[in-house]
CSV table of C-alpha atoms (C1' of nucleotides) in Angstrom, one decimal:
chain,number,residue,atom,x,y,z
A,1,UNK,CA,-11.9,6.5,21.5
A,2,UNK,CA,-13.4,4.8,18.5
A,3,UNK,CA,-14.9,1.5,19.1
A,4,UNK,CA,-16.6,-0.7,16.7
A,5,UNK,CA,-20.3,-1.2,17.3
A,6,UNK,CA,-21.8,-4.6,17.8
A,7,UNK,CA,-22.4,-6.1,14.4
A,8,UNK,CA,-25.7,-7.4,15.6
A,9,UNK,CA,-27.0,-3.9,16.0
A,10,UNK,CA,-26.1,-2.8,12.5
A,11,UNK,CA,-28.1,-2.9,9.3
A,12,UNK,CA,-26.7,-5.2,6.6
A,13,UNK,CA,-25.4,-2.2,4.7
A,14,UNK,CA,-23.5,-1.0,7.7
A,15,UNK,CA,-22.2,-4.4,8.5
A,16,UNK,CA,-20.9,-4.7,4.9
A,17,UNK,CA,-19.1,-1.4,5.3
A,18,UNK,CA,-17.5,-2.4,8.6
A,19,UNK,CA,-16.4,-5.7,7.1
A,20,UNK,CA,-15.0,-3.9,4.1
A,21,UNK,CA,-13.0,-1.6,6.3
A,22,UNK,CA,-11.6,-4.4,8.2
A,23,UNK,CA,-10.7,-6.5,5.2
A,24,UNK,CA,-9.3,-3.6,3.3
A,25,UNK,CA,-7.4,-2.5,6.4
A,26,UNK,CA,-6.0,-6.0,6.8
A,27,UNK,CA,-5.2,-7.0,3.2
A,28,UNK,CA,-5.3,-3.8,1.2
A,29,UNK,CA,-7.9,-2.9,-1.4
A,30,UNK,CA,-6.7,-5.3,-4.1
A,31,UNK,CA,-6.4,-8.4,-2.0
A,32,UNK,CA,-9.7,-7.8,-0.2
A,33,UNK,CA,-12.4,-9.7,-2.0
A,34,UNK,CA,-16.1,-9.0,-2.2
A,35,UNK,CA,-16.8,-12.6,-1.3
A,36,UNK,CA,-14.6,-12.3,1.8
A,37,UNK,CA,-16.2,-9.1,2.9
A,38,UNK,CA,-19.7,-10.6,2.4
A,39,UNK,CA,-18.8,-13.6,4.4
A,40,UNK,CA,-17.5,-11.5,7.3
A,41,UNK,CA,-20.6,-9.4,7.1
A,42,UNK,CA,-22.8,-12.5,7.1
A,43,UNK,CA,-24.5,-11.7,3.8
A,44,UNK,CA,-24.3,-12.9,0.3
A,45,UNK,CA,-21.8,-11.4,-2.2
A,46,UNK,CA,-24.7,-10.3,-4.3
A,47,UNK,CA,-26.0,-8.0,-1.6
A,48,UNK,CA,-22.7,-6.1,-1.6
A,49,UNK,CA,-23.3,-5.2,-5.1
A,50,UNK,CA,-26.9,-4.5,-4.5
A,51,UNK,CA,-26.1,-1.9,-1.9
A,52,UNK,CA,-22.9,-0.4,-3.2
A,53,UNK,CA,-22.9,-1.1,-6.9
A,54,UNK,CA,-19.2,-1.9,-7.3
A,55,UNK,CA,-16.0,-2.5,-5.3
A,56,UNK,CA,-14.8,1.0,-6.0
A,57,UNK,CA,-18.0,2.5,-4.8
A,58,UNK,CA,-17.8,0.4,-1.7
A,59,UNK,CA,-14.4,1.8,-1.0
A,60,UNK,CA,-15.7,5.3,-1.5
A,61,UNK,CA,-18.4,4.7,1.0
A,62,UNK,CA,-15.8,3.5,3.4
A,63,UNK,CA,-13.7,6.6,2.8
A,64,UNK,CA,-16.7,8.8,3.4
A,65,UNK,CA,-17.4,7.0,6.6
A,66,UNK,CA,-13.8,7.4,7.7
A,67,UNK,CA,-13.8,11.1,7.1
A,68,UNK,CA,-17.0,11.5,9.0
A,69,UNK,CA,-15.5,9.6,11.9
A,70,UNK,CA,-12.3,11.6,11.8
A,71,UNK,CA,-14.1,14.9,11.9
A,72,UNK,CA,-16.2,13.8,14.8
A,73,UNK,CA,-13.0,12.8,16.6
A,74,UNK,CA,-11.3,16.0,15.9
A,75,UNK,CA,-14.1,17.8,17.7
A,76,UNK,CA,-13.7,15.6,20.7
A,77,UNK,CA,-9.9,15.9,20.8
A,78,UNK,CA,-9.6,19.6,20.4
A,79,UNK,CA,-6.6,21.5,19.2
A,80,UNK,CA,-3.7,19.3,20.3
A,81,UNK,CA,-0.6,18.9,18.2
A,82,UNK,CA,-1.1,16.0,15.9
A,83,UNK,CA,2.2,14.4,16.6
A,84,UNK,CA,1.5,14.0,20.3
A,85,UNK,CA,-1.8,12.1,19.9
A,86,UNK,CA,-1.7,8.3,20.5
A,87,UNK,CA,-1.9,7.0,17.0
A,88,UNK,CA,-3.3,3.6,18.1
A,89,UNK,CA,-6.0,4.9,20.4
A,90,UNK,CA,-7.3,7.8,18.3
A,91,UNK,CA,-8.5,5.9,15.2
A,92,UNK,CA,-9.2,2.7,17.0
A,93,UNK,CA,-10.1,-0.2,14.8
A,94,UNK,CA,-10.2,2.1,11.7
A,95,UNK,CA,-6.5,2.8,11.9
A,96,UNK,CA,-5.5,0.0,9.6
A,97,UNK,CA,-7.9,1.2,7.0
A,98,UNK,CA,-6.6,4.7,7.4
A,99,UNK,CA,-3.1,3.4,6.9
A,100,UNK,CA,-4.0,1.5,3.7
A,101,UNK,CA,-5.9,4.5,2.4
A,102,UNK,CA,-3.0,6.8,2.8
A,103,UNK,CA,-0.4,4.3,1.7
A,104,UNK,CA,-2.3,3.2,-1.4
A,105,UNK,CA,-2.7,6.7,-2.6
A,106,UNK,CA,-6.4,7.4,-2.4
A,107,UNK,CA,-8.0,9.1,0.6
A,108,UNK,CA,-6.5,12.5,-0.3
A,109,UNK,CA,-9.3,14.4,1.5
A,110,UNK,CA,-8.3,12.7,4.7
A,111,UNK,CA,-4.7,13.8,4.5
A,112,UNK,CA,-5.7,17.2,3.4
A,113,UNK,CA,-8.0,17.6,6.4
A,114,UNK,CA,-5.1,16.7,8.6
A,115,UNK,CA,-2.9,19.3,6.9
A,116,UNK,CA,-5.6,21.9,7.6
A,117,UNK,CA,-5.7,20.9,11.2
A,118,UNK,CA,-2.0,21.1,11.5
A,119,UNK,CA,-2.0,24.5,9.8
A,120,UNK,CA,-4.4,25.9,12.4
A,121,UNK,CA,-2.2,24.5,15.1
A,122,UNK,CA,0.9,26.1,13.6
A,123,UNK,CA,-0.8,29.4,13.2
A,124,UNK,CA,-1.4,29.5,16.9
A,125,UNK,CA,2.0,28.1,17.9
A,126,UNK,CA,3.9,30.5,15.7
A,127,UNK,CA,2.6,33.5,17.6
A,128,UNK,CA,4.9,32.8,20.5
A,129,UNK,CA,8.0,31.8,18.5
A,130,UNK,CA,11.0,34.1,18.6
A,131,UNK,CA,12.3,33.6,15.0
A,132,UNK,CA,9.8,34.1,12.2
A,133,UNK,CA,9.4,30.9,10.2
A,134,UNK,CA,10.6,31.4,6.6
A,135,UNK,CA,8.6,28.6,5.1
A,136,UNK,CA,4.9,28.7,4.5
A,137,UNK,CA,2.7,27.2,7.1
A,138,UNK,CA,1.0,24.8,4.7
A,139,UNK,CA,4.3,23.2,3.7
A,140,UNK,CA,5.2,22.7,7.3
A,141,UNK,CA,1.8,21.3,8.1
A,142,UNK,CA,2.0,18.9,5.2
A,143,UNK,CA,5.4,17.7,6.4
A,144,UNK,CA,4.4,17.2,9.9
A,145,UNK,CA,1.1,15.6,9.0
A,146,UNK,CA,3.1,13.1,7.0
A,147,UNK,CA,5.3,12.5,10.0
A,148,UNK,CA,2.5,12.2,12.4
A,149,UNK,CA,0.7,9.7,10.1
A,150,UNK,CA,3.8,7.7,9.4
A,151,UNK,CA,3.4,5.9,12.7
A,152,UNK,CA,0.0,4.7,11.6
A,153,UNK,CA,1.1,3.9,8.1
A,154,UNK,CA,4.3,2.1,9.2
A,155,UNK,CA,2.8,0.7,12.4
A,156,UNK,CA,3.9,-2.8,11.7
A,157,UNK,CA,7.5,-1.7,11.1
A,158,UNK,CA,7.6,0.5,14.2
A,159,UNK,CA,6.1,-2.3,16.2
A,160,UNK,CA,8.8,-4.6,15.1
A,161,UNK,CA,11.5,-2.0,15.6
A,162,UNK,CA,10.4,-1.3,19.1
A,163,UNK,CA,9.9,-4.9,19.9
A,164,UNK,CA,6.5,-4.4,21.4
A,165,UNK,CA,2.8,-5.0,20.6
A,166,UNK,CA,1.4,-1.5,19.8
A,167,UNK,CA,-2.0,-2.8,20.8
A,168,UNK,CA,-0.9,-3.5,24.4
A,169,UNK,CA,-0.9,-0.8,27.0
A,170,UNK,CA,2.8,-1.3,27.5
A,171,UNK,CA,3.4,-0.8,23.8
A,172,UNK,CA,1.4,2.4,23.8
A,173,UNK,CA,3.2,3.7,26.8
A,174,UNK,CA,6.5,3.0,25.2
A,175,UNK,CA,5.4,4.6,21.9
A,176,UNK,CA,4.1,7.7,23.6
A,177,UNK,CA,7.4,8.1,25.6
A,178,UNK,CA,9.4,7.7,22.4
A,179,UNK,CA,7.2,10.2,20.6
A,180,UNK,CA,7.6,12.6,23.5
A,181,UNK,CA,11.3,12.4,23.4
A,182,UNK,CA,11.5,12.8,19.7
A,183,UNK,CA,9.1,15.8,19.7
A,184,UNK,CA,10.9,17.6,22.5
A,185,UNK,CA,14.5,17.1,21.2
A,186,UNK,CA,15.1,18.5,17.8
A,187,UNK,CA,17.4,16.6,15.5
A,188,UNK,CA,19.2,19.8,14.5
A,189,UNK,CA,20.7,22.4,16.8
A,190,UNK,CA,20.0,26.0,15.9
A,191,UNK,CA,23.6,26.3,14.6
A,192,UNK,CA,23.3,23.2,12.4
A,193,UNK,CA,20.0,24.5,11.1
A,194,UNK,CA,21.4,27.8,10.3
A,195,UNK,CA,24.3,26.2,8.5
A,196,UNK,CA,22.0,24.0,6.5
A,197,UNK,CA,19.8,26.9,5.6
A,198,UNK,CA,22.9,28.9,4.5
A,199,UNK,CA,23.9,26.0,2.4
A,200,UNK,CA,20.4,25.9,0.8
A,201,UNK,CA,20.6,29.7,0.1
A,202,UNK,CA,24.0,29.3,-1.5
A,203,UNK,CA,23.0,26.8,-4.1
A,204,UNK,CA,21.1,23.6,-4.6
A,205,UNK,CA,22.9,20.3,-3.9
A,206,UNK,CA,21.7,17.0,-2.7
B,29,UNK,CA,22.5,10.0,-6.4
B,30,UNK,CA,21.0,7.0,-7.8
B,31,UNK,CA,20.4,7.0,-11.5
B,32,UNK,CA,18.9,4.2,-13.5
B,33,UNK,CA,21.3,2.7,-16.0
B,34,UNK,CA,20.5,2.7,-19.7
B,35,UNK,CA,18.2,-0.2,-20.4
B,36,UNK,CA,20.2,-1.0,-23.5
B,37,UNK,CA,23.2,-1.9,-21.4
B,38,UNK,CA,21.4,-4.3,-19.1
B,39,UNK,CA,21.0,-8.0,-19.4
B,40,UNK,CA,17.4,-9.1,-19.9
B,41,UNK,CA,17.3,-10.3,-16.3
B,42,UNK,CA,18.3,-6.9,-15.0
B,43,UNK,CA,15.9,-5.2,-17.4
B,44,UNK,CA,13.1,-7.3,-16.0
B,45,UNK,CA,14.1,-6.4,-12.5
B,46,UNK,CA,14.2,-2.7,-13.3
B,47,UNK,CA,10.9,-2.8,-15.0
B,48,UNK,CA,9.4,-4.7,-12.1
B,49,UNK,CA,10.6,-2.1,-9.6
B,50,UNK,CA,9.1,0.6,-11.8
B,51,UNK,CA,5.8,-1.1,-12.2
B,52,UNK,CA,5.5,-2.1,-8.5
B,53,UNK,CA,6.6,1.3,-7.5
B,54,UNK,CA,3.9,2.9,-9.7
B,55,UNK,CA,1.0,0.6,-9.1
B,56,UNK,CA,1.8,-1.5,-6.1
B,57,UNK,CA,2.6,-5.2,-6.1
B,58,UNK,CA,-0.9,-6.5,-6.6
B,59,UNK,CA,-1.7,-4.3,-9.5
B,60,UNK,CA,1.6,-4.8,-11.2
B,61,UNK,CA,1.3,-7.6,-13.8
B,62,UNK,CA,3.9,-9.9,-15.1
B,63,UNK,CA,2.7,-9.1,-18.6
B,64,UNK,CA,3.1,-5.4,-18.1
B,65,UNK,CA,6.5,-5.8,-16.6
B,66,UNK,CA,7.6,-8.0,-19.4
B,67,UNK,CA,6.4,-5.5,-22.0
B,68,UNK,CA,8.3,-2.7,-20.3
B,69,UNK,CA,11.4,-4.8,-20.2
B,70,UNK,CA,10.9,-5.7,-23.9
B,71,UNK,CA,10.7,-9.4,-23.3
B,72,UNK,CA,8.1,-12.1,-23.3
B,73,UNK,CA,6.1,-12.8,-20.1
B,74,UNK,CA,7.5,-16.3,-20.1
B,75,UNK,CA,11.0,-15.1,-19.7
B,76,UNK,CA,10.0,-13.4,-16.4
B,77,UNK,CA,9.1,-16.8,-15.0
B,78,UNK,CA,12.1,-18.4,-16.6
B,79,UNK,CA,14.4,-16.1,-14.7
B,80,UNK,CA,12.6,-15.6,-11.5
B,81,UNK,CA,10.2,-18.5,-11.1
B,82,UNK,CA,7.3,-16.6,-9.7
B,83,UNK,CA,6.0,-13.1,-9.1
B,84,UNK,CA,6.8,-13.4,-5.4
B,85,UNK,CA,10.3,-14.4,-6.2
B,86,UNK,CA,10.7,-11.5,-8.6
B,87,UNK,CA,9.6,-9.2,-5.8
B,88,UNK,CA,12.2,-10.7,-3.5
B,89,UNK,CA,14.9,-10.2,-6.1
B,90,UNK,CA,13.8,-6.5,-6.3
B,91,UNK,CA,14.0,-6.2,-2.5
B,92,UNK,CA,17.4,-7.7,-2.5
B,93,UNK,CA,18.6,-5.3,-5.1
B,94,UNK,CA,17.1,-2.4,-3.2
B,95,UNK,CA,18.9,-3.3,0.0
B,96,UNK,CA,22.1,-3.6,-1.9
B,97,UNK,CA,21.6,-0.2,-3.4
B,98,UNK,CA,20.7,1.3,0.0
B,99,UNK,CA,23.8,0.0,1.7
B,100,UNK,CA,26.0,1.3,-1.0
B,101,UNK,CA,24.3,4.7,-0.7
B,102,UNK,CA,24.7,4.7,3.1
B,103,UNK,CA,28.4,4.3,2.7
B,104,UNK,CA,28.5,7.3,0.3
B,105,UNK,CA,26.3,9.5,2.5
B,106,UNK,CA,28.0,8.9,5.8
B,107,UNK,CA,26.5,9.4,9.2
B,108,UNK,CA,24.1,12.2,8.6
B,109,UNK,CA,20.8,12.3,10.5
B,110,UNK,CA,18.2,10.4,8.4
B,111,UNK,CA,15.6,13.1,8.7
B,112,UNK,CA,17.7,15.7,7.0
B,113,UNK,CA,18.5,13.8,3.9
B,114,UNK,CA,16.7,14.8,0.7
B,115,UNK,CA,14.1,12.0,0.4
B,116,UNK,CA,13.7,12.5,-3.3
B,117,UNK,CA,17.4,12.7,-4.3
B,118,UNK,CA,18.7,9.9,-2.1
B,119,UNK,CA,16.8,6.9,-3.4
B,120,UNK,CA,16.4,8.4,-6.9
B,121,UNK,CA,14.1,6.4,-9.1
B,122,UNK,CA,13.8,3.6,-6.6
B,123,UNK,CA,12.0,5.7,-4.1
B,124,UNK,CA,8.6,4.7,-5.3
B,125,UNK,CA,9.4,1.1,-5.0
B,126,UNK,CA,10.8,1.8,-1.5
B,127,UNK,CA,7.6,3.5,-0.6
B,128,UNK,CA,5.4,0.6,-1.8
B,129,UNK,CA,7.7,-1.9,-0.1
B,130,UNK,CA,7.3,-0.1,3.2
B,131,UNK,CA,3.7,0.7,2.9
B,132,UNK,CA,2.6,-2.7,1.8
B,133,UNK,CA,4.3,-4.3,4.7
B,134,UNK,CA,7.2,-6.4,3.3
B,135,UNK,CA,10.7,-5.0,3.1
B,136,UNK,CA,11.2,-5.4,6.8
B,137,UNK,CA,15.0,-5.7,6.5
B,138,UNK,CA,15.1,-2.3,4.9
B,139,UNK,CA,13.3,-0.6,7.7
B,140,UNK,CA,15.3,-2.5,10.2
B,141,UNK,CA,18.5,-1.4,8.6
B,142,UNK,CA,17.4,2.2,8.8
B,143,UNK,CA,16.5,1.8,12.5
B,144,UNK,CA,20.1,0.5,13.0
B,145,UNK,CA,21.5,3.5,11.2
B,146,UNK,CA,19.4,5.8,13.3
B,147,UNK,CA,20.4,4.0,16.4
B,148,UNK,CA,24.1,4.6,15.7
B,149,UNK,CA,23.4,8.2,15.0
B,150,UNK,CA,21.5,8.6,18.3
B,151,UNK,CA,24.2,6.9,20.2
B,152,UNK,CA,26.6,9.6,19.1
B,153,UNK,CA,24.2,12.5,19.4
B,154,UNK,CA,23.2,11.5,22.9
B,155,UNK,CA,26.7,12.0,24.2
B,156,UNK,CA,26.3,15.7,24.2
B,157,UNK,CA,22.8,15.9,25.4
B,158,UNK,CA,22.2,17.5,28.9
B,159,UNK,CA,19.2,15.4,30.0
B,160,UNK,CA,19.6,11.6,29.8
B,161,UNK,CA,17.0,10.1,27.5
B,162,UNK,CA,14.7,7.8,29.5
B,163,UNK,CA,13.5,5.8,26.5
B,164,UNK,CA,15.6,3.1,24.8
B,165,UNK,CA,17.5,4.2,21.8
B,166,UNK,CA,16.0,1.6,19.5
B,167,UNK,CA,12.5,2.8,20.1
B,168,UNK,CA,13.5,6.3,19.4
B,169,UNK,CA,15.3,5.2,16.3
B,170,UNK,CA,12.3,3.2,15.1
B,171,UNK,CA,10.0,6.2,15.6
B,172,UNK,CA,12.3,8.6,13.8
B,173,UNK,CA,13.0,6.2,11.0
B,174,UNK,CA,9.3,6.0,10.4
B,175,UNK,CA,9.0,9.8,10.5
B,176,UNK,CA,11.9,10.1,8.1
B,177,UNK,CA,10.5,7.6,5.7
B,178,UNK,CA,7.0,9.0,5.9
B,179,UNK,CA,8.0,11.7,3.3
B,180,UNK,CA,8.9,8.9,0.9
B,181,UNK,CA,5.9,6.8,1.7
B,182,UNK,CA,3.4,9.6,1.6
B,183,UNK,CA,5.2,11.6,-1.1
B,184,UNK,CA,2.1,12.1,-3.2
B,185,UNK,CA,0.2,13.5,-0.3
B,186,UNK,CA,3.0,15.8,0.8
B,187,UNK,CA,3.4,16.9,-2.8
B,188,UNK,CA,-0.2,17.8,-3.0
B,189,UNK,CA,-0.2,19.4,0.4
B,190,UNK,CA,2.7,21.6,-0.5
B,191,UNK,CA,1.4,22.4,-3.9
B,192,UNK,CA,4.7,21.6,-5.7
B,193,UNK,CA,6.2,18.9,-7.8
B,194,UNK,CA,8.7,17.1,-5.6
B,195,UNK,CA,10.7,16.1,-8.6
B,196,UNK,CA,11.4,19.7,-9.5
B,197,UNK,CA,14.3,21.6,-8.0
B,198,UNK,CA,11.9,24.2,-6.5
B,199,UNK,CA,9.9,21.4,-4.9
B,200,UNK,CA,13.0,19.9,-3.4
B,201,UNK,CA,14.2,23.2,-2.1
B,202,UNK,CA,10.8,23.9,-0.5
B,203,UNK,CA,10.7,20.4,1.0
B,204,UNK,CA,14.2,20.7,2.4
B,205,UNK,CA,13.4,24.1,4.0
B,206,UNK,CA,10.2,22.8,5.5
B,207,UNK,CA,12.1,19.8,6.9
B,208,UNK,CA,14.7,22.0,8.3
B,209,UNK,CA,12.2,24.1,10.1
B,210,UNK,CA,10.3,21.1,11.5
B,211,UNK,CA,13.5,19.5,12.6
B,212,UNK,CA,14.9,22.5,14.3
B,213,UNK,CA,11.7,23.5,16.1
B,214,UNK,CA,10.3,20.9,18.5
B,215,UNK,CA,6.6,20.7,18.7
B,216,UNK,CA,6.8,20.5,22.5
B,217,UNK,CA,8.5,22.9,24.8
B,218,UNK,CA,10.5,21.3,27.7
B,219,UNK,CA,7.7,22.3,30.1
B,220,UNK,CA,5.0,20.7,27.9
B,221,UNK,CA,7.1,17.6,27.5
B,222,UNK,CA,7.7,17.4,31.3
B,223,UNK,CA,4.0,17.7,31.9
B,224,UNK,CA,3.2,15.1,29.4
B,225,UNK,CA,5.7,12.7,30.9
B,226,UNK,CA,4.4,13.3,34.3
B,227,UNK,CA,0.9,12.5,33.0
B,228,UNK,CA,2.2,9.3,31.6
B,229,UNK,CA,3.9,8.4,34.9
B,230,UNK,CA,0.7,9.1,36.8
B,231,UNK,CA,-1.4,6.7,34.9
B,232,UNK,CA,-2.3,5.5,31.4
B,233,UNK,CA,-4.9,7.5,29.5
B,234,UNK,CA,-5.6,8.0,25.9
C,3,DT,C1',30.0,-31.0,-37.6
C,4,DA,C1',27.0,-33.0,-34.1
C,5,DG,C1',25.0,-32.1,-29.8
C,6,DG,C1',23.7,-30.0,-25.8
C,7,DA,C1',23.0,-25.9,-22.9
C,8,DC,C1',20.7,-21.7,-22.5
C,9,DG,C1',18.1,-17.6,-23.4
C,10,DC,C1',13.9,-16.8,-25.1
C,11,DT,C1',9.0,-17.0,-27.3
C,12,DA,C1',4.3,-18.7,-28.1
C,13,DT,C1',0.6,-20.8,-26.4
C,14,DA,C1',-2.4,-23.0,-23.4
C,15,DC,C1',-4.5,-23.6,-18.9
C,16,DC,C1',-6.9,-22.7,-14.8
C,17,DT,C1',-8.3,-20.3,-10.9
C,18,DA,C1',-9.9,-16.3,-8.6
C,19,DT,C1',-12.7,-12.6,-8.6
C,20,DG,C1',-15.6,-8.6,-10.2
C,21,DT,C1',-20.0,-8.2,-12.4
C,22,DA,C1',-24.6,-9.3,-14.1
C,23,DT,C1',-29.2,-11.5,-13.9
C,24,DA,C1',-33.1,-14.1,-12.3
C,25,DG,C1',-35.8,-15.1,-8.7
C,26,DC,C1',-37.6,-15.7,-3.8
C,27,DG,C1',-40.0,-14.3,0.5
C,28,DA,C1',-41.7,-11.0,3.8
C,29,DG,C1',-44.0,-6.9,4.8
C,30,DG,C1',-46.7,-2.9,3.5
C,31,DC,C1',-50.8,-1.1,1.0
C,32,DG,C1',-54.7,-0.8,-2.0
D,11,DC,C1',-57.0,-10.9,-0.6
D,12,DG,C1',-53.9,-9.5,-4.5
D,13,DC,C1',-50.0,-7.1,-5.6
D,14,DC,C1',-46.0,-4.5,-5.4
D,15,DT,C1',-41.7,-3.1,-3.4
D,16,DC,C1',-37.5,-4.3,-1.6
D,17,DG,C1',-33.9,-6.6,0.9
D,18,DC,C1',-31.6,-10.5,-0.2
D,19,DT,C1',-29.8,-15.1,-2.3
D,20,DA,C1',-28.2,-18.2,-5.9
D,21,DT,C1',-26.3,-18.8,-10.1
D,22,DA,C1',-24.0,-17.8,-14.1
D,23,DC,C1',-20.7,-15.2,-16.9
D,24,DA,C1',-16.5,-13.0,-18.4
D,25,DT,C1',-11.9,-12.0,-18.0
D,26,DA,C1',-7.6,-10.9,-16.1
D,27,DG,C1',-3.6,-12.8,-14.8
D,28,DG,C1',-0.3,-16.2,-12.6
D,29,DT,C1',1.5,-20.5,-14.0
D,30,DA,C1',2.9,-24.4,-16.9
D,31,DT,C1',4.8,-26.6,-21.2
D,32,DA,C1',6.6,-27.1,-25.7
D,33,DG,C1',9.7,-25.7,-28.8
D,34,DC,C1',13.0,-22.6,-31.5
D,35,DG,C1',17.4,-20.4,-32.6
D,36,DT,C1',22.2,-19.5,-31.2
D,37,DC,C1',26.4,-20.2,-29.3
D,38,DC,C1',29.7,-23.0,-27.2
D,39,DT,C1',32.2,-27.3,-27.0
D,40,DA,C1',33.9,-31.9,-28.1
DNA sequence: TAGGACGCTATACCTATGTATAGCGAGGCG
DNA sequence: CGCCTCGCTATACATAGGTATAGCGTCCTA
């Protein structure tokens, strides 16, 4: 879905941004160095500063580019439930950067955008639901956005746990099937849920 | 469930470890400094090295302590489904460290332990399930472990999305209710799931 | 009481890395 | 042709922070 453009075709500025996203995605913001990014981009470290001013500002430019990419993707993908999308394929090479962005605490707009998407989806899905949900849609959307994104953020762990390479077709197939199963079999039966809700209504405990 | 002991009662070594877990939890491993940790622990920076040798080794000691705490907690909590536990209460003050540990890629043993716990739970839950699951239990366990942990890892985002303070009783109540709803209402209906599975069987697409 | 082990501090060192500045060369423009 | 702008490089600077070393006081032991 998302594929990285040929570095040859890009302006130096864009190459730096791509390199930054790769480095930050791979090592995190702190461990990514301007010198390393510059080398990958094939430019001098000074040029990075020349174009972006500071490391922080470079990150912000990356964030902005990520958001733009995400919004474009959302248009392509339509209104499918977030949790059923293929986490690897959707964000393509940017997924590592996305994971870092979320995990390291910045990139709030990105998460918030996903909450909004989820909210819209819920609004539609709730129409043909027998029992009226008693929690507000935004909270549910936030929780399920987190759950959907967890596969991206914790990809390495999931990968190890499943014993496959998530980049391989087999890995993605296995992941999608597992997701499918989890999303179509609730952890709680209606009775258990009712009991738990009653317990919550009775009084707060751990 | 987990409460931090009074710093006064701890040996310097333990105080350093607690301070490290707090600093790393708050700022991440890279941004946490030995000097800062030492100050919080009320000791000289040199003592940190004296006791732990290096920053890496200090982190490993923290990891070890976290695993020990987790295993003790698991005994207390019993065999409840991971996703229904209160993410804030369970790990107490260590949850920020846990979040960093998972997000920054180390702490594999911790995740793996949770997969194992989930696997055991699934093995039991599958016995009274009408349709036989066609994905292996470990994959499902890995996926749902990731989803359960996402609320810890992405706590700040969820907090912002829900518009509450997850440390407050109200926040926890709201979170638990949202969790309850999400876990008792599958995103996919059996028909949708069947269709999706059929699509997967037909051939790989995004 | 002498001596050593140990917990701990103070200080110094050194590297990595973000940032700042000076200058170069090519292309556009008068 | 002369000059200026601008993308870009090379170099230097400053500092944060991990690591290393020397030494001090206290308690335990012979």
